[in-house]
């Protein structure tokens, strides 16, 4: 089977760049996204509205891709949550497929001595005042409970055409 890499929400700046790198290595790229993007011909897009999915459609699409290709990795660029995230975790466990989740920076309590790590979040899902932060904390807690092979890629900023640069503690985005 031909190796394949799956991008969840992968038709934008990150997915397009990733598809080109993978194509150069002989790895097919399949994105599962609401939006189609014609910037590159080096990938396949499966139209899927992940915001309104119960997870079953995502799992069905992943299983179908796995019949045709050997999935070597999954990159959740969108940061899906709820039932779709559970379906993704289940698939990754069943197929021993590594998954990376793109997440923005969250705020951590730090005394200035030593590296900043995730052992002391400034907020918990119960104390976060902003729904975005609550959603991210709940999502990451779900992955921490998962037996799937996962990694969170935490970025300060993702830059590309039309992107915003900056951090605002409430939601980590500030033009």
mmCIF file of C-alpha atoms in Angstrom:
data_model
loop_
_atom_site.group_PDB
_atom_site.id
_atom_site.type_symbol
_atom_site.label_atom_id
_atom_site.label_comp_id
_atom_site.label_asym_id
_atom_site.label_seq_id
_atom_site.Cartn_x
_atom_site.Cartn_y
_atom_site.Cartn_z
ATOM 1 C CA UNK A 1 0.000 0.000 0.000
ATOM 2 C CA UNK A 2 1.139 3.518 -0.789
ATOM 3 C CA UNK A 3 1.954 5.566 2.346
ATOM 4 C CA UNK A 4 -0.529 8.312 3.125
ATOM 5 C CA UNK A 5 -0.695 11.179 5.586
ATOM 6 C CA UNK A 6 -4.063 12.632 6.649
ATOM 7 C CA UNK A 7 -4.672 16.284 7.506
ATOM 8 C CA UNK A 8 -7.777 17.142 9.511
ATOM 9 C CA UNK A 9 -8.862 20.577 8.295
ATOM 10 C CA UNK A 10 -5.855 20.475 6.000
ATOM 11 C CA UNK A 11 -6.653 22.602 2.957
ATOM 12 C CA UNK A 12 -5.291 25.956 4.116
ATOM 13 C CA UNK A 13 -1.800 27.371 4.487
ATOM 14 C CA UNK A 14 -0.463 24.548 6.674
ATOM 15 C CA UNK A 15 -2.094 21.695 4.760
ATOM 16 C CA UNK A 16 -1.000 23.041 1.386
ATOM 17 C CA UNK A 17 2.612 23.381 2.505
ATOM 18 C CA UNK A 18 2.516 19.960 4.162
ATOM 19 C CA UNK A 19 1.102 18.300 1.031
ATOM 20 C CA UNK A 20 3.956 19.649 -1.065
ATOM 21 C CA UNK A 21 6.619 18.416 1.368
ATOM 22 C CA UNK A 22 4.990 14.980 1.546
ATOM 23 C CA UNK A 23 4.665 14.744 -2.251
ATOM 24 C CA UNK A 24 8.414 15.306 -2.504
ATOM 25 C CA UNK A 25 8.880 12.271 -0.269
ATOM 26 C CA UNK A 26 6.448 10.069 -2.194
ATOM 27 C CA UNK A 27 3.751 10.221 0.489
ATOM 28 C CA UNK A 28 0.152 10.838 -0.592
ATOM 29 C CA UNK A 29 -1.746 13.524 1.336
ATOM 30 C CA UNK A 30 -5.478 13.376 2.032
ATOM 31 C CA UNK A 31 -7.255 16.250 3.763
ATOM 32 C CA UNK A 32 -10.624 16.032 5.473
ATOM 33 C CA UNK A 33 -12.017 19.545 5.373
ATOM 34 C CA UNK A 34 -15.129 21.610 4.841
ATOM 35 C CA UNK A 35 -13.201 23.836 2.442
ATOM 36 C CA UNK A 36 -11.656 22.778 -0.806
ATOM 37 C CA UNK A 37 -8.434 24.507 -1.754
ATOM 38 C CA UNK A 38 -7.059 24.473 -5.270
ATOM 39 C CA UNK A 39 -3.629 25.889 -4.372
ATOM 40 C CA UNK A 40 -1.991 22.524 -4.845
ATOM 41 C CA UNK A 41 -2.645 19.399 -6.849
ATOM 42 C CA UNK A 42 -0.511 17.234 -4.568
ATOM 43 C CA UNK A 43 -3.360 16.096 -2.359
ATOM 44 C CA UNK A 44 -6.876 14.755 -2.247
ATOM 45 C CA UNK A 45 -9.611 16.501 -0.270
ATOM 46 C CA UNK A 46 -12.631 14.754 1.191
ATOM 47 C CA UNK A 47 -15.382 17.277 1.920
ATOM 48 C CA UNK A 48 -16.431 16.881 5.563
ATOM 49 C CA UNK A 49 -18.060 19.366 7.932
ATOM 50 C CA UNK A 50 -16.245 18.477 11.151
ATOM 51 C CA UNK A 51 -18.000 21.185 13.177
ATOM 52 C CA UNK A 52 -21.349 19.425 12.734
ATOM 53 C CA UNK A 53 -20.148 15.815 12.720
ATOM 54 C CA UNK A 54 -21.012 13.163 15.271
ATOM 55 C CA UNK A 55 -17.659 11.467 14.642
ATOM 56 C CA UNK A 56 -19.095 8.499 12.727
ATOM 57 C CA UNK A 57 -18.500 10.105 9.320
ATOM 58 C CA UNK A 58 -14.917 10.961 10.252
ATOM 59 C CA UNK A 59 -14.290 7.390 11.366
ATOM 60 C CA UNK A 60 -15.872 6.013 8.174
ATOM 61 C CA UNK A 61 -13.666 8.227 5.995
ATOM 62 C CA UNK A 62 -10.529 7.267 7.947
ATOM 63 C CA UNK A 63 -11.381 3.556 7.672
ATOM 64 C CA UNK A 64 -11.948 3.943 3.909
ATOM 65 C CA UNK A 65 -8.615 5.726 3.464
ATOM 66 C CA UNK A 66 -6.904 2.970 5.497
ATOM 67 C CA UNK A 67 -8.218 0.313 3.090
ATOM 68 C CA UNK A 68 -6.596 2.094 0.129
ATOM 69 C CA UNK A 69 -3.450 3.455 1.771
ATOM 70 C CA UNK A 70 -1.127 2.791 4.679
ATOM 71 C CA UNK A 71 -1.781 5.808 6.910
ATOM 72 C CA UNK A 72 1.596 6.781 8.398
ATOM 73 C CA UNK A 73 0.359 9.778 10.380
ATOM 74 C CA UNK A 74 -2.472 12.193 11.041
ATOM 75 C CA UNK A 75 -2.186 15.926 11.700
ATOM 76 C CA UNK A 76 -5.222 17.542 13.339
ATOM 77 C CA UNK A 77 -4.647 21.068 12.105
ATOM 78 C CA UNK A 78 -8.182 22.159 12.957
ATOM 79 C CA UNK A 79 -8.125 21.033 16.598
ATOM 80 C CA UNK A 80 -11.380 19.091 16.531
ATOM 81 C CA UNK A 81 -13.147 18.281 19.780
ATOM 82 C CA UNK A 82 -16.045 16.227 21.116
ATOM 83 C CA UNK A 83 -17.245 13.136 19.255
ATOM 84 C CA UNK A 84 -14.989 13.714 16.199
ATOM 85 C CA UNK A 85 -11.914 13.903 18.485
ATOM 86 C CA UNK A 86 -13.023 10.688 20.213
ATOM 87 C CA UNK A 87 -13.428 9.007 16.797
ATOM 88 C CA UNK A 88 -9.969 10.206 15.791
ATOM 89 C CA UNK A 89 -8.462 8.891 19.019
ATOM 90 C CA UNK A 90 -10.188 5.532 18.552
ATOM 91 C CA UNK A 91 -8.924 5.235 14.966
ATOM 92 C CA UNK A 92 -5.373 6.129 15.999
ATOM 93 C CA UNK A 93 -5.465 3.492 18.755
ATOM 94 C CA UNK A 94 -6.933 0.789 16.503
ATOM 95 C CA UNK A 95 -4.381 1.398 13.759
ATOM 96 C CA UNK A 96 -1.384 2.414 15.909
ATOM 97 C CA UNK A 97 -1.230 5.591 13.844
ATOM 98 C CA UNK A 98 0.598 8.561 15.362
ATOM 99 C CA UNK A 99 -1.346 11.793 15.548
ATOM 100 C CA UNK A 100 -0.224 15.373 16.054
ATOM 101 C CA UNK A 101 -2.659 18.001 17.280
ATOM 102 C CA UNK A 102 -2.027 21.672 16.511
ATOM 103 C CA UNK A 103 -2.958 23.813 19.478
ATOM 104 C CA UNK A 104 -2.337 27.420 20.313
ATOM 105 C CA UNK A 105 -0.413 28.483 23.371
ATOM 106 C CA UNK A 106 -2.250 28.252 26.618
ATOM 107 C CA UNK A 107 -1.318 30.172 29.729
ATOM 108 C CA UNK A 108 0.748 28.549 32.441
ATOM 109 C CA UNK A 109 1.718 29.729 35.893
ATOM 110 C CA UNK A 110 5.456 30.226 35.986
ATOM 111 C CA UNK A 111 7.794 31.549 38.651
ATOM 112 C CA UNK A 112 10.605 32.372 36.214
ATOM 113 C CA UNK A 113 12.907 29.571 37.330
ATOM 114 C CA UNK A 114 13.391 26.790 34.833
ATOM 115 C CA UNK A 115 11.508 25.867 31.699
ATOM 116 C CA UNK A 116 7.806 26.510 31.268
ATOM 117 C CA UNK A 117 5.912 23.241 31.134
ATOM 118 C CA UNK A 118 2.308 22.156 31.273
ATOM 119 C CA UNK A 119 2.249 20.975 34.875
ATOM 120 C CA UNK A 120 0.820 24.240 36.189
ATOM 121 C CA UNK A 121 -1.912 25.632 33.943
ATOM 122 C CA UNK A 122 -3.042 29.096 34.929
ATOM 123 C CA UNK A 123 -6.629 28.011 34.283
ATOM 124 C CA UNK A 124 -8.587 24.791 34.580
ATOM 125 C CA UNK A 125 -11.709 24.036 32.559
ATOM 126 C CA UNK A 126 -13.728 25.111 35.624
ATOM 127 C CA UNK A 127 -11.940 28.451 36.088
ATOM 128 C CA UNK A 128 -11.292 29.612 32.516
ATOM 129 C CA UNK A 129 -13.344 32.692 31.718
ATOM 130 C CA UNK A 130 -13.106 32.291 27.948
ATOM 131 C CA UNK A 131 -14.879 29.440 26.121
ATOM 132 C CA UNK A 132 -11.919 29.060 23.730
ATOM 133 C CA UNK A 133 -9.542 28.290 26.619
ATOM 134 C CA UNK A 134 -12.054 25.930 28.240
ATOM 135 C CA UNK A 135 -12.432 24.075 24.924
ATOM 136 C CA UNK A 136 -8.647 23.740 24.497
ATOM 137 C CA UNK A 137 -8.138 22.530 28.074
ATOM 138 C CA UNK A 138 -10.917 19.949 27.716
ATOM 139 C CA UNK A 139 -9.537 18.780 24.372
ATOM 140 C CA UNK A 140 -6.044 18.348 25.747
ATOM 141 C CA UNK A 141 -7.383 16.536 28.828
ATOM 142 C CA UNK A 142 -9.146 14.099 26.494
ATOM 143 C CA UNK A 143 -5.897 13.397 24.646
ATOM 144 C CA UNK A 144 -4.019 12.952 27.916
ATOM 145 C CA UNK A 145 -6.509 10.219 28.889
ATOM 146 C CA UNK A 146 -6.210 8.568 25.459
ATOM 147 C CA UNK A 147 -4.039 5.548 24.736
ATOM 148 C CA UNK A 148 -3.535 6.741 21.157
ATOM 149 C CA UNK A 149 -0.005 7.767 20.121
ATOM 150 C CA UNK A 150 -0.427 11.571 20.203
ATOM 151 C CA UNK A 151 1.630 14.745 20.405
ATOM 152 C CA UNK A 152 0.453 18.331 20.862
ATOM 153 C CA UNK A 153 2.306 20.851 18.709
ATOM 154 C CA UNK A 154 1.953 24.115 20.563
ATOM 155 C CA UNK A 155 2.709 27.194 18.503
ATOM 156 C CA UNK A 156 2.857 30.810 19.508
ATOM 157 C CA UNK A 157 1.803 31.974 16.081
ATOM 158 C CA UNK A 158 0.970 30.385 12.767
ATOM 159 C CA UNK A 159 1.937 32.801 10.024
ATOM 160 C CA UNK A 160 0.648 32.798 6.480
ATOM 161 C CA UNK A 161 -1.307 34.918 4.036
ATOM 162 C CA UNK A 162 -4.020 36.777 5.919
ATOM 163 C CA UNK A 163 -2.888 35.626 9.365
ATOM 164 C CA UNK A 164 -2.677 37.736 12.488
ATOM 165 C CA UNK A 165 0.369 38.046 14.735
ATOM 166 C CA UNK A 166 0.206 38.641 18.442
ATOM 167 C CA UNK A 167 -0.979 37.219 21.726
ATOM 168 C CA UNK A 168 -3.827 38.388 23.861
ATOM 169 C CA UNK A 169 -4.280 36.390 27.075
ATOM 170 C CA UNK A 170 -8.013 35.987 26.555
ATOM 171 C CA UNK A 171 -7.827 34.075 23.305
ATOM 172 C CA UNK A 172 -4.199 34.156 22.080
ATOM 173 C CA UNK A 173 -5.069 36.082 18.936
ATOM 174 C CA UNK A 174 -4.583 39.796 18.451
ATOM 175 C CA UNK A 175 -4.182 41.563 15.101
#
